[in-house]
JSON list of C-alpha atoms in Angstrom, two decimals:
[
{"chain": "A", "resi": 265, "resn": "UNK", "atom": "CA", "xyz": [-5.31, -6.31, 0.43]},
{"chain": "A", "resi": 266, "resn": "UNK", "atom": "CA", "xyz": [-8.22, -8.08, -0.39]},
{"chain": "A", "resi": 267, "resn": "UNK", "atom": "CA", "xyz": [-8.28, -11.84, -1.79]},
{"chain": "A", "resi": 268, "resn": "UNK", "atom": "CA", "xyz": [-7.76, -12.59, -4.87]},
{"chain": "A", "resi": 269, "resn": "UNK", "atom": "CA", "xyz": [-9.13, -15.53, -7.37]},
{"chain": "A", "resi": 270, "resn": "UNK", "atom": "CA", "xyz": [-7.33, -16.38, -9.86]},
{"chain": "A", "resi": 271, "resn": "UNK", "atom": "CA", "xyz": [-9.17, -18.76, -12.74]},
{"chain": "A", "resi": 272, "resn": "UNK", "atom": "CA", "xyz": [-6.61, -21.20, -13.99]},
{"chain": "A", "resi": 273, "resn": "UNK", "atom": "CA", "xyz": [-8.51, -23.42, -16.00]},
{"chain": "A", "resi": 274, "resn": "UNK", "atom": "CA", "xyz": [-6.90, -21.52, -19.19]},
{"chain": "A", "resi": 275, "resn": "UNK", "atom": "CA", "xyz": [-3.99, -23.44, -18.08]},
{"chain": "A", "resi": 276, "resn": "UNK", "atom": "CA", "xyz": [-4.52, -26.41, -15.70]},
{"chain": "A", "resi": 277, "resn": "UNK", "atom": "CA", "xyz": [-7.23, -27.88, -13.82]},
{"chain": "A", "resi": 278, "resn": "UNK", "atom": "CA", "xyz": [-6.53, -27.31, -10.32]},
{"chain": "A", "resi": 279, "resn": "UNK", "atom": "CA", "xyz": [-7.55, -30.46, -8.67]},
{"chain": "A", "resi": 280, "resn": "UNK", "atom": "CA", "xyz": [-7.91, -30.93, -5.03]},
{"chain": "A", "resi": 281, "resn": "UNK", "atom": "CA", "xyz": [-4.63, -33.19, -4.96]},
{"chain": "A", "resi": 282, "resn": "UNK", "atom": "CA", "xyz": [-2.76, -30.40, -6.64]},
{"chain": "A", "resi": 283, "resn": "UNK", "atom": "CA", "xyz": [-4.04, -27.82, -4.56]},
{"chain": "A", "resi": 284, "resn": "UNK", "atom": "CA", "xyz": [-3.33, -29.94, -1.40]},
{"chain": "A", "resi": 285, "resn": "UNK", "atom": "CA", "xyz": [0.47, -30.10, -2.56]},
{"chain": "A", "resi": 286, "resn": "UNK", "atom": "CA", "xyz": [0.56, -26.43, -3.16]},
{"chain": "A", "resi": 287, "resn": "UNK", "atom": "CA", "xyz": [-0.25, -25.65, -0.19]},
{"chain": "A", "resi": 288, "resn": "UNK", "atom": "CA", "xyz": [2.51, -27.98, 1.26]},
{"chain": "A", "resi": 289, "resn": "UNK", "atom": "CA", "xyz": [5.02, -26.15, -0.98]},
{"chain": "A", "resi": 290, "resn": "UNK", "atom": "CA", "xyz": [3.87, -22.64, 0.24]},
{"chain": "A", "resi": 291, "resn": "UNK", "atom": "CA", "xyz": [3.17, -22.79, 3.99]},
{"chain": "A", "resi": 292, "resn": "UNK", "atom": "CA", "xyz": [3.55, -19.51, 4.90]},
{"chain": "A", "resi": 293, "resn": "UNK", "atom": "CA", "xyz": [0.54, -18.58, 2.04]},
{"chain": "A", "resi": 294, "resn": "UNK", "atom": "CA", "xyz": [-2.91, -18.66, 3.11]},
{"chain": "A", "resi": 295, "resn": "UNK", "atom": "CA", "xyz": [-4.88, -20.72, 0.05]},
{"chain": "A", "resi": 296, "resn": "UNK", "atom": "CA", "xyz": [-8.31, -21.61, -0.61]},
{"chain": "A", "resi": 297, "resn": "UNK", "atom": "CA", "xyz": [-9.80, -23.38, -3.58]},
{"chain": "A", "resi": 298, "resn": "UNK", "atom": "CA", "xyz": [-13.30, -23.14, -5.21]},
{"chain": "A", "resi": 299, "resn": "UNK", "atom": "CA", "xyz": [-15.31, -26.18, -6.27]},
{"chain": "A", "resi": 300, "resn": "UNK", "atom": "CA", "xyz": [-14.32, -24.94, -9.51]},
{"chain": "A", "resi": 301, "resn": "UNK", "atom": "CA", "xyz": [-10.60, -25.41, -9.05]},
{"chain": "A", "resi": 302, "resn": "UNK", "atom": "CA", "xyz": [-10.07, -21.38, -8.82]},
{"chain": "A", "resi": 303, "resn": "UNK", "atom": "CA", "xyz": [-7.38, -20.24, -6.65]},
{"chain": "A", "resi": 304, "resn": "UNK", "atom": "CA", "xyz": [-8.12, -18.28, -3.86]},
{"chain": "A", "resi": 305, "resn": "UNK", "atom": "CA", "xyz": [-5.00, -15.96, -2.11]},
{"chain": "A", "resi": 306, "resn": "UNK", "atom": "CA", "xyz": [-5.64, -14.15, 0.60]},
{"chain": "A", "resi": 307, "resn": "UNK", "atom": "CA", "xyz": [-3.31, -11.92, 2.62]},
{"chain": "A", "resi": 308, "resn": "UNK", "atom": "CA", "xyz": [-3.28, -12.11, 6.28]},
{"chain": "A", "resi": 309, "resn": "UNK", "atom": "CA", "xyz": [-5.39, -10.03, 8.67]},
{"chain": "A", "resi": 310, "resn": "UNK", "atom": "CA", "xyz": [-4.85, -6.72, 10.21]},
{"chain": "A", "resi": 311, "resn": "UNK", "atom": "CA", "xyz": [-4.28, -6.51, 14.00]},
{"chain": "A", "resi": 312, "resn": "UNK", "atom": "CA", "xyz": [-7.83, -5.64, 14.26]},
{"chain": "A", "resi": 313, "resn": "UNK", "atom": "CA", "xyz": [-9.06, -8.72, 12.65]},
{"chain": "A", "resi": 314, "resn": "UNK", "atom": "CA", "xyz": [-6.48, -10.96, 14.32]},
{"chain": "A", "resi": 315, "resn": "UNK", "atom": "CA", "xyz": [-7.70, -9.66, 17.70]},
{"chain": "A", "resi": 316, "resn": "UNK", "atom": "CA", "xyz": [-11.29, -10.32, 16.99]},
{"chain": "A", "resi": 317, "resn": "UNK", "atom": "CA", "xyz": [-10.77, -13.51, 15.43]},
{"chain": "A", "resi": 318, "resn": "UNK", "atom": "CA", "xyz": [-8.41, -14.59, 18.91]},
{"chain": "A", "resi": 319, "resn": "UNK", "atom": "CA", "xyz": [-11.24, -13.20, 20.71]},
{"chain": "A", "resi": 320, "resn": "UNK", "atom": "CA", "xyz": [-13.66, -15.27, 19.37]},
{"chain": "A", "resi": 321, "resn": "UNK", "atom": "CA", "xyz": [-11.53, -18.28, 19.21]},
{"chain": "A", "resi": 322, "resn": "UNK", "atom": "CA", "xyz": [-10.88, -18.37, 22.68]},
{"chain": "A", "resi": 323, "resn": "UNK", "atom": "CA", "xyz": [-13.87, -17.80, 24.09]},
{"chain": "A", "resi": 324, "resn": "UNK", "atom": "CA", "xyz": [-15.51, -20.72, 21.79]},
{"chain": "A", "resi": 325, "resn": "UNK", "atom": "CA", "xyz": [-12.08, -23.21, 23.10]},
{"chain": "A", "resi": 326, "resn": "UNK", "atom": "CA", "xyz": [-13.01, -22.36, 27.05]},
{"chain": "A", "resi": 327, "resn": "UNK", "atom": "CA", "xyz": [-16.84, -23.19, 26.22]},
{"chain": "A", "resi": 328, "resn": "UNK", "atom": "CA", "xyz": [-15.62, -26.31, 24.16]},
{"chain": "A", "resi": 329, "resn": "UNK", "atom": "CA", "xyz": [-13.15, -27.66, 26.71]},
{"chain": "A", "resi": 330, "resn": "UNK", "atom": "CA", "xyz": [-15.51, -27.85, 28.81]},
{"chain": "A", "resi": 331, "resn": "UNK", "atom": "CA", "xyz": [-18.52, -28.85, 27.34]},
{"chain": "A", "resi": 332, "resn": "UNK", "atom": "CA", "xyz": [-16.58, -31.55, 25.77]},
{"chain": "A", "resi": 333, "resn": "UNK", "atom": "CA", "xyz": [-18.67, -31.56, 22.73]},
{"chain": "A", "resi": 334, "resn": "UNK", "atom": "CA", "xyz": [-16.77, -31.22, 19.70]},
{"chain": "A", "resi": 335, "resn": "UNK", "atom": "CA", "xyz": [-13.20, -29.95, 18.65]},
{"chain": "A", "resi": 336, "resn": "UNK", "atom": "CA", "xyz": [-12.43, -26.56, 17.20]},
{"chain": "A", "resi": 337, "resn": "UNK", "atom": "CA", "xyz": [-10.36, -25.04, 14.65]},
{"chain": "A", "resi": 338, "resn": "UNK", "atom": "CA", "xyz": [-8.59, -21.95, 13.69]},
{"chain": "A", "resi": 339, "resn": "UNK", "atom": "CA", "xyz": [-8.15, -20.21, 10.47]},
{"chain": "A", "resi": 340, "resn": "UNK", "atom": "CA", "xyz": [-5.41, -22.15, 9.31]},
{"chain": "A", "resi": 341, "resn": "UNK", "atom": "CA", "xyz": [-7.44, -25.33, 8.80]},
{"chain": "A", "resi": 342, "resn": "UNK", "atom": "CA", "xyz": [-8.21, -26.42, 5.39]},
{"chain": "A", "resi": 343, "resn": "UNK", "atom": "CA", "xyz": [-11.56, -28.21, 5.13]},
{"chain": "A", "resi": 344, "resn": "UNK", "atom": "CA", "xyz": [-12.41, -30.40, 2.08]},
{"chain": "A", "resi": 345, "resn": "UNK", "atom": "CA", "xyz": [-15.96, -29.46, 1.19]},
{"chain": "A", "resi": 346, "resn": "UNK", "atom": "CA", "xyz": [-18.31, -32.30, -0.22]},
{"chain": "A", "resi": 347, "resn": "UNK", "atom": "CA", "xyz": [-18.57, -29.72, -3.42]},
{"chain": "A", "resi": 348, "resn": "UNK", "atom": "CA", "xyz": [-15.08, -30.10, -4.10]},
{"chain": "A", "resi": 349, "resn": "UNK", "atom": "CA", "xyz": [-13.74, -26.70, -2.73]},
{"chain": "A", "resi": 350, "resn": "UNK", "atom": "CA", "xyz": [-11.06, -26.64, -0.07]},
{"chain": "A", "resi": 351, "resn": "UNK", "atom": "CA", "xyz": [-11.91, -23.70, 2.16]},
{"chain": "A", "resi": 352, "resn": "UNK", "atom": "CA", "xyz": [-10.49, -22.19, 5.67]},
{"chain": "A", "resi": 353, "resn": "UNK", "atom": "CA", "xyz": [-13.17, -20.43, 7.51]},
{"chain": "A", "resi": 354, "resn": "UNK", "atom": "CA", "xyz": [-11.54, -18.09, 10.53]},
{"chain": "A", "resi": 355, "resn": "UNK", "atom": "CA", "xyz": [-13.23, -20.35, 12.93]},
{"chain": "A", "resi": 356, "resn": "UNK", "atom": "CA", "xyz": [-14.62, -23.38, 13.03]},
{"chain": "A", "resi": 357, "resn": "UNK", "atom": "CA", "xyz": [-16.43, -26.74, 14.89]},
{"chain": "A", "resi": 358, "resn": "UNK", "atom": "CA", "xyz": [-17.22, -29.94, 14.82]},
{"chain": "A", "resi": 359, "resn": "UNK", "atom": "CA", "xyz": [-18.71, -32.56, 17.19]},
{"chain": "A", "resi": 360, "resn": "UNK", "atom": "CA", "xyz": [-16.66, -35.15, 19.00]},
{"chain": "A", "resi": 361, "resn": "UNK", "atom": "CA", "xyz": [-18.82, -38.20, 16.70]},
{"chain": "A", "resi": 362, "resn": "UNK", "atom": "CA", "xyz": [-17.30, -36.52, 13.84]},
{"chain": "A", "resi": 363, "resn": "UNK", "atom": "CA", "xyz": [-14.00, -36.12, 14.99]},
{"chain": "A", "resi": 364, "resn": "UNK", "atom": "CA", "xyz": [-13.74, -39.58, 16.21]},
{"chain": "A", "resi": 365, "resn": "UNK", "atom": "CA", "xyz": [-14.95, -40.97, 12.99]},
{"chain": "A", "resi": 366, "resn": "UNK", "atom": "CA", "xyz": [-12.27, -39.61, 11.48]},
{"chain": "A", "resi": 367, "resn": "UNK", "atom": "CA", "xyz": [-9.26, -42.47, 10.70]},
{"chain": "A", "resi": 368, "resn": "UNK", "atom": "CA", "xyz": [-6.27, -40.32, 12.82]},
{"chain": "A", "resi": 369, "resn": "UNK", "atom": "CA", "xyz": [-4.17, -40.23, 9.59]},
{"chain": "A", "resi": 370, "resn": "UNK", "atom": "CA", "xyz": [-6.81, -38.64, 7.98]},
{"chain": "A", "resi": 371, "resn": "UNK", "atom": "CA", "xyz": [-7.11, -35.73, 11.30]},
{"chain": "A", "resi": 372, "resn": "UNK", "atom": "CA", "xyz": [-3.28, -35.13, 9.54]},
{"chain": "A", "resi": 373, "resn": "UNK", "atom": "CA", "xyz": [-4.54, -32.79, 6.50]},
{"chain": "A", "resi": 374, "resn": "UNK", "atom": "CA", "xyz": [-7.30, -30.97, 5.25]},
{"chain": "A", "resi": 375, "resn": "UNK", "atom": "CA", "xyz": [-10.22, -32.11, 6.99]},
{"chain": "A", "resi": 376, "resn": "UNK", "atom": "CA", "xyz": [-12.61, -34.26, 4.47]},
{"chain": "A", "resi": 377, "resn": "UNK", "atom": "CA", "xyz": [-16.38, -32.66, 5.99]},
{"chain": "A", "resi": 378, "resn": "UNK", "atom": "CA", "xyz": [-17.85, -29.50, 6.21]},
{"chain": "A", "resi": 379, "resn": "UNK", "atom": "CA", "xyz": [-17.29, -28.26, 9.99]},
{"chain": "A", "resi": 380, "resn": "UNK", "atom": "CA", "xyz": [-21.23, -27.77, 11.93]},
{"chain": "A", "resi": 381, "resn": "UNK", "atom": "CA", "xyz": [-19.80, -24.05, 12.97]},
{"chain": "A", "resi": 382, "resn": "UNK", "atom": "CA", "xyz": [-18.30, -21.57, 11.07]},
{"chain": "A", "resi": 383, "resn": "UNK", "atom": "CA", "xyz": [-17.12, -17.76, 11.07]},
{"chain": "A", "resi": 384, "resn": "UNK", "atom": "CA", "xyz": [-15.96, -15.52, 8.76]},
{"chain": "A", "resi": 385, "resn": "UNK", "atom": "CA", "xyz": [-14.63, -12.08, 10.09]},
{"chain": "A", "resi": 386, "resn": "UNK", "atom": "CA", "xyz": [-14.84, -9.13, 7.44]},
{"chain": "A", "resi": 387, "resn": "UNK", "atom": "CA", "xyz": [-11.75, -7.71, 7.26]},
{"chain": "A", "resi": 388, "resn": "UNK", "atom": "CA", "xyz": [-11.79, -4.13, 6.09]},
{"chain": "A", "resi": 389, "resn": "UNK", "atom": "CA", "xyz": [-10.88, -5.14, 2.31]},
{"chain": "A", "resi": 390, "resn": "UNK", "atom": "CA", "xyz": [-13.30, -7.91, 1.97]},
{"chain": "A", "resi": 391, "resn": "UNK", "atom": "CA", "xyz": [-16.43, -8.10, 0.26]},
{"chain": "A", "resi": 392, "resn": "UNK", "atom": "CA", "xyz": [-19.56, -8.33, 1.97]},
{"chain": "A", "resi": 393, "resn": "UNK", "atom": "CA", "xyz": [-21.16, -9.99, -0.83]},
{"chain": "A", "resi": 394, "resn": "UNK", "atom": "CA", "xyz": [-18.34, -12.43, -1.71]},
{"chain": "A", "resi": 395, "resn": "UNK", "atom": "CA", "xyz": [-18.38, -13.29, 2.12]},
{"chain": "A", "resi": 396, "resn": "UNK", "atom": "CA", "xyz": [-22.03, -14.03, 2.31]},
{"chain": "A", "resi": 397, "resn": "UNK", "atom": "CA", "xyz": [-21.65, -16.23, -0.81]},
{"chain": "A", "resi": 398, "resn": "UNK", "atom": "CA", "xyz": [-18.53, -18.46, 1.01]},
{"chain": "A", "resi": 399, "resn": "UNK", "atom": "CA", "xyz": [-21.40, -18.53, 3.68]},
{"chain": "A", "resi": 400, "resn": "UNK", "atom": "CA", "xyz": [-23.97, -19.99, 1.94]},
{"chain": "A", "resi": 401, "resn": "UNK", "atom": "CA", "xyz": [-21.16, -22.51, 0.31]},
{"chain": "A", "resi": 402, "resn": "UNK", "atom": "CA", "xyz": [-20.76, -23.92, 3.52]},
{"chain": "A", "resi": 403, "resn": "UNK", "atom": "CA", "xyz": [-25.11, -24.28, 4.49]},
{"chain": "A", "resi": 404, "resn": "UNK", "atom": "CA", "xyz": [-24.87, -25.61, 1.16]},
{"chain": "A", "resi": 405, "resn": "UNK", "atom": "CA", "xyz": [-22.16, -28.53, 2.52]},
{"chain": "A", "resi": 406, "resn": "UNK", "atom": "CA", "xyz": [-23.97, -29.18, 5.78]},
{"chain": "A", "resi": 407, "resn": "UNK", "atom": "CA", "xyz": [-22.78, -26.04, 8.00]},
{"chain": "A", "resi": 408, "resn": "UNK", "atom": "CA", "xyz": [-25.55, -25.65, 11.17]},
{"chain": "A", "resi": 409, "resn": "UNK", "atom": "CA", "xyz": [-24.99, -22.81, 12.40]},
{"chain": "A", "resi": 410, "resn": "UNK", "atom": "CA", "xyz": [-22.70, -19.79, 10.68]},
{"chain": "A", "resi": 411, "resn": "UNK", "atom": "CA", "xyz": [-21.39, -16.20, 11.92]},
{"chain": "A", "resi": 412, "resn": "UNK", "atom": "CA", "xyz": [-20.66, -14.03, 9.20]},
{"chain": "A", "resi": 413, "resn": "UNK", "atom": "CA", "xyz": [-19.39, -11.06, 11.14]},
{"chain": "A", "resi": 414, "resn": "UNK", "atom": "CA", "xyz": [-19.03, -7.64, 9.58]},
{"chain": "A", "resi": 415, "resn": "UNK", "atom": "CA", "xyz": [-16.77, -5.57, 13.52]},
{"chain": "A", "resi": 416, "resn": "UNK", "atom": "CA", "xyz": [-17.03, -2.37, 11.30]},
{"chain": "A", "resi": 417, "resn": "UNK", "atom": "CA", "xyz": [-20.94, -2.06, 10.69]},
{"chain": "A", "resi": 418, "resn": "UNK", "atom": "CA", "xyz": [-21.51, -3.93, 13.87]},
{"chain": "A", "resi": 419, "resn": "UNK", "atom": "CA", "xyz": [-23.80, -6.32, 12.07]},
{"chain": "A", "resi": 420, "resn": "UNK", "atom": "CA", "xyz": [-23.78, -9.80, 12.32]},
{"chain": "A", "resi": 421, "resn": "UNK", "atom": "CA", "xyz": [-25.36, -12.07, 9.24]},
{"chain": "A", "resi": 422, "resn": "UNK", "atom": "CA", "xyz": [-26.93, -15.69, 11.09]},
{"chain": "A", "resi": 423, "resn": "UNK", "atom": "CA", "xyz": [-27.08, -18.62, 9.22]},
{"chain": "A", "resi": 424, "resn": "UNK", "atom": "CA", "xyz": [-29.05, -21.45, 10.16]},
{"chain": "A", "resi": 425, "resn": "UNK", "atom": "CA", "xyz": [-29.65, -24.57, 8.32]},
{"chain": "A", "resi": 426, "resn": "UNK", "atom": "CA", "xyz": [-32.80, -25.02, 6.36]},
{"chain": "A", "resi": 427, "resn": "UNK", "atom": "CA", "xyz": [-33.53, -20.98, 7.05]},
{"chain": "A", "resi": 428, "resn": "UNK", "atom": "CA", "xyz": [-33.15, -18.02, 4.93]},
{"chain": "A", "resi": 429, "resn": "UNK", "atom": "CA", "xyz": [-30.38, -16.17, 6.41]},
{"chain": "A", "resi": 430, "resn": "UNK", "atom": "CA", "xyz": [-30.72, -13.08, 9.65]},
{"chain": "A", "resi": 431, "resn": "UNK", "atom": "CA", "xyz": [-29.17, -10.16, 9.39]},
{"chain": "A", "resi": 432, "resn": "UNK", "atom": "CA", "xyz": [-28.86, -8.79, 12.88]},
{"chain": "A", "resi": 433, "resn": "UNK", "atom": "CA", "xyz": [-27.88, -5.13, 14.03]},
{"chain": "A", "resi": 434, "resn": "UNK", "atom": "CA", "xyz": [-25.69, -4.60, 16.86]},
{"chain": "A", "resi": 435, "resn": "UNK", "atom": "CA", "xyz": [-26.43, -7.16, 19.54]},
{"chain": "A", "resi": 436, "resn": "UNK", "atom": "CA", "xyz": [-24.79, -7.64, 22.71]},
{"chain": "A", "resi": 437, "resn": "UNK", "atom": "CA", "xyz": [-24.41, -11.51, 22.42]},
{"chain": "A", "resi": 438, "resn": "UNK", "atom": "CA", "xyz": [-24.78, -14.05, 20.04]},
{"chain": "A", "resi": 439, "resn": "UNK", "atom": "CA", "xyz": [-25.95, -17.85, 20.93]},
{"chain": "A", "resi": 440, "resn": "UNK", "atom": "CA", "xyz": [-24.69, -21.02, 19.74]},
{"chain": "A", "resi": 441, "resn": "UNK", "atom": "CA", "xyz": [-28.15, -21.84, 19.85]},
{"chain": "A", "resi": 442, "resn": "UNK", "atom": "CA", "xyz": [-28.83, -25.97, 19.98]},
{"chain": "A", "resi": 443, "resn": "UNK", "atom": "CA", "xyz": [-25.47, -26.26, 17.17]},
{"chain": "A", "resi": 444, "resn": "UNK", "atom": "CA", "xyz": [-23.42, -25.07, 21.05]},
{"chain": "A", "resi": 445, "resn": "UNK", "atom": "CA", "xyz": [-25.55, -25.50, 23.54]},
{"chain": "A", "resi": 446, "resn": "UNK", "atom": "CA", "xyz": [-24.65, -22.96, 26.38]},
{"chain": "A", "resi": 447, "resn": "UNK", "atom": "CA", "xyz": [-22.28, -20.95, 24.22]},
{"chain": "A", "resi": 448, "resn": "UNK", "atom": "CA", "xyz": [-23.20, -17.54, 24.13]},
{"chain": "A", "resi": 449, "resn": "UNK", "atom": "CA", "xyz": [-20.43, -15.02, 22.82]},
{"chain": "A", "resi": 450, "resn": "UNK", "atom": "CA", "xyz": [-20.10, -11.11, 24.19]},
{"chain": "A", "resi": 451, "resn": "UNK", "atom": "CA", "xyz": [-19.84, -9.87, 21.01]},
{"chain": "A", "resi": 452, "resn": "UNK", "atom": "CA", "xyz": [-20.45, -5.83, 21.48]},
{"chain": "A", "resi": 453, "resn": "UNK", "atom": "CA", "xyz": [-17.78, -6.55, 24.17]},
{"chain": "A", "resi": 454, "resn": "UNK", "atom": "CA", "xyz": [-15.13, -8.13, 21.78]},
{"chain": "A", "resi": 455, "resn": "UNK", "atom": "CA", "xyz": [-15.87, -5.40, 19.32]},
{"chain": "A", "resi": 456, "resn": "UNK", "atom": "CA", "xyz": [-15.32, -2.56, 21.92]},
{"chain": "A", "resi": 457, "resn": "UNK", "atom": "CA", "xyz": [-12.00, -4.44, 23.50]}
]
């Protein structure tokens, strides 16, 4: 099932405390909101998708724990965008100075930034174009580096701050280029596991 957005605004204004305390009254729903106050549902993943996404996860954890360089996230994280959307990306990363200027009450909920490293998986229902735009929302909040990955076509769409976006075809690796130094992921190999 693919995500859906519903527009409230012919009924409430979905503000970001609202949506904060939705989500606490609905754990086991996976919510997003758009700078807009739209709600965002989306269903979980496949097994497919869940593998990839564990995949990816790990191998970004191993690099991180012991690089020391940052802290990462799954995708049941809620970040608080500066544009006022409230978004879960299937991965995620920041760097330790942003972590640790974080108040630890504050580490509690939704994080208040927009994470240096993201990924979005397509799952098979999801729209590449939607997914591209959720992208750019986050170069558009400060994201570095992004993955938009797309296991199906075997394509991979690069984001890099300041730089019109790459769409590249099938490669064997991907690099966390100077966002991760030394983190280099076996993609092809994650997609053939």
């Amino acid at each position: 099932m693919a995500a859906l957005t519903l527009n409230l605004s012919p009924l409430i204004t979905l503000s970001r405390a609202d949506f904060i305390r939705l989500c606490a009254a609905n754990p086991e729903l996976k919510l997003e909101r758009t700078a807009q106050g739209e709600l965002v549902i989306m269903s979980p993943t496949g097994g497919e998708t869940g593998h990839w996404n564990a995949e990816i996860t790990t191998d970004l954890t191993l690099w991180n724990r012991q690089s020391g360089r940052g802290k990462s996230f799954d995708s049941s994280t809620g970040f608080s965008l500066p544009s006022g959307s409230d978004r879960s990306p299937d991965l995620a990363w920041i760097p330790i100075e942003k972590w640790e200027a974080l108040d630890p009450s504050v580490r509690q909920g939704f994080l208040p930034l927009c994470p240096d490293f993201v990924v979005e998986i397509l799952s098979p229902t999801d729209s590449w174009i939607q997914t591209q735009a959720k992208m750019q929302e986050y170069m558009d909040n400060g994201c570095r580096l992004g993955w938009l990955l797309d296991p199906k076509a075997k394509r991979v769409m690069i984001y890099r701050q300041g730089q019109a976006p790459e769409l590249v075809e099938d490669p064997e690796t991907l690099s966390g280029e100077d966002v991760l130094p030394g983190f280099t992921l076996p993609i092809r190999k994650i997609w053939s596991a």
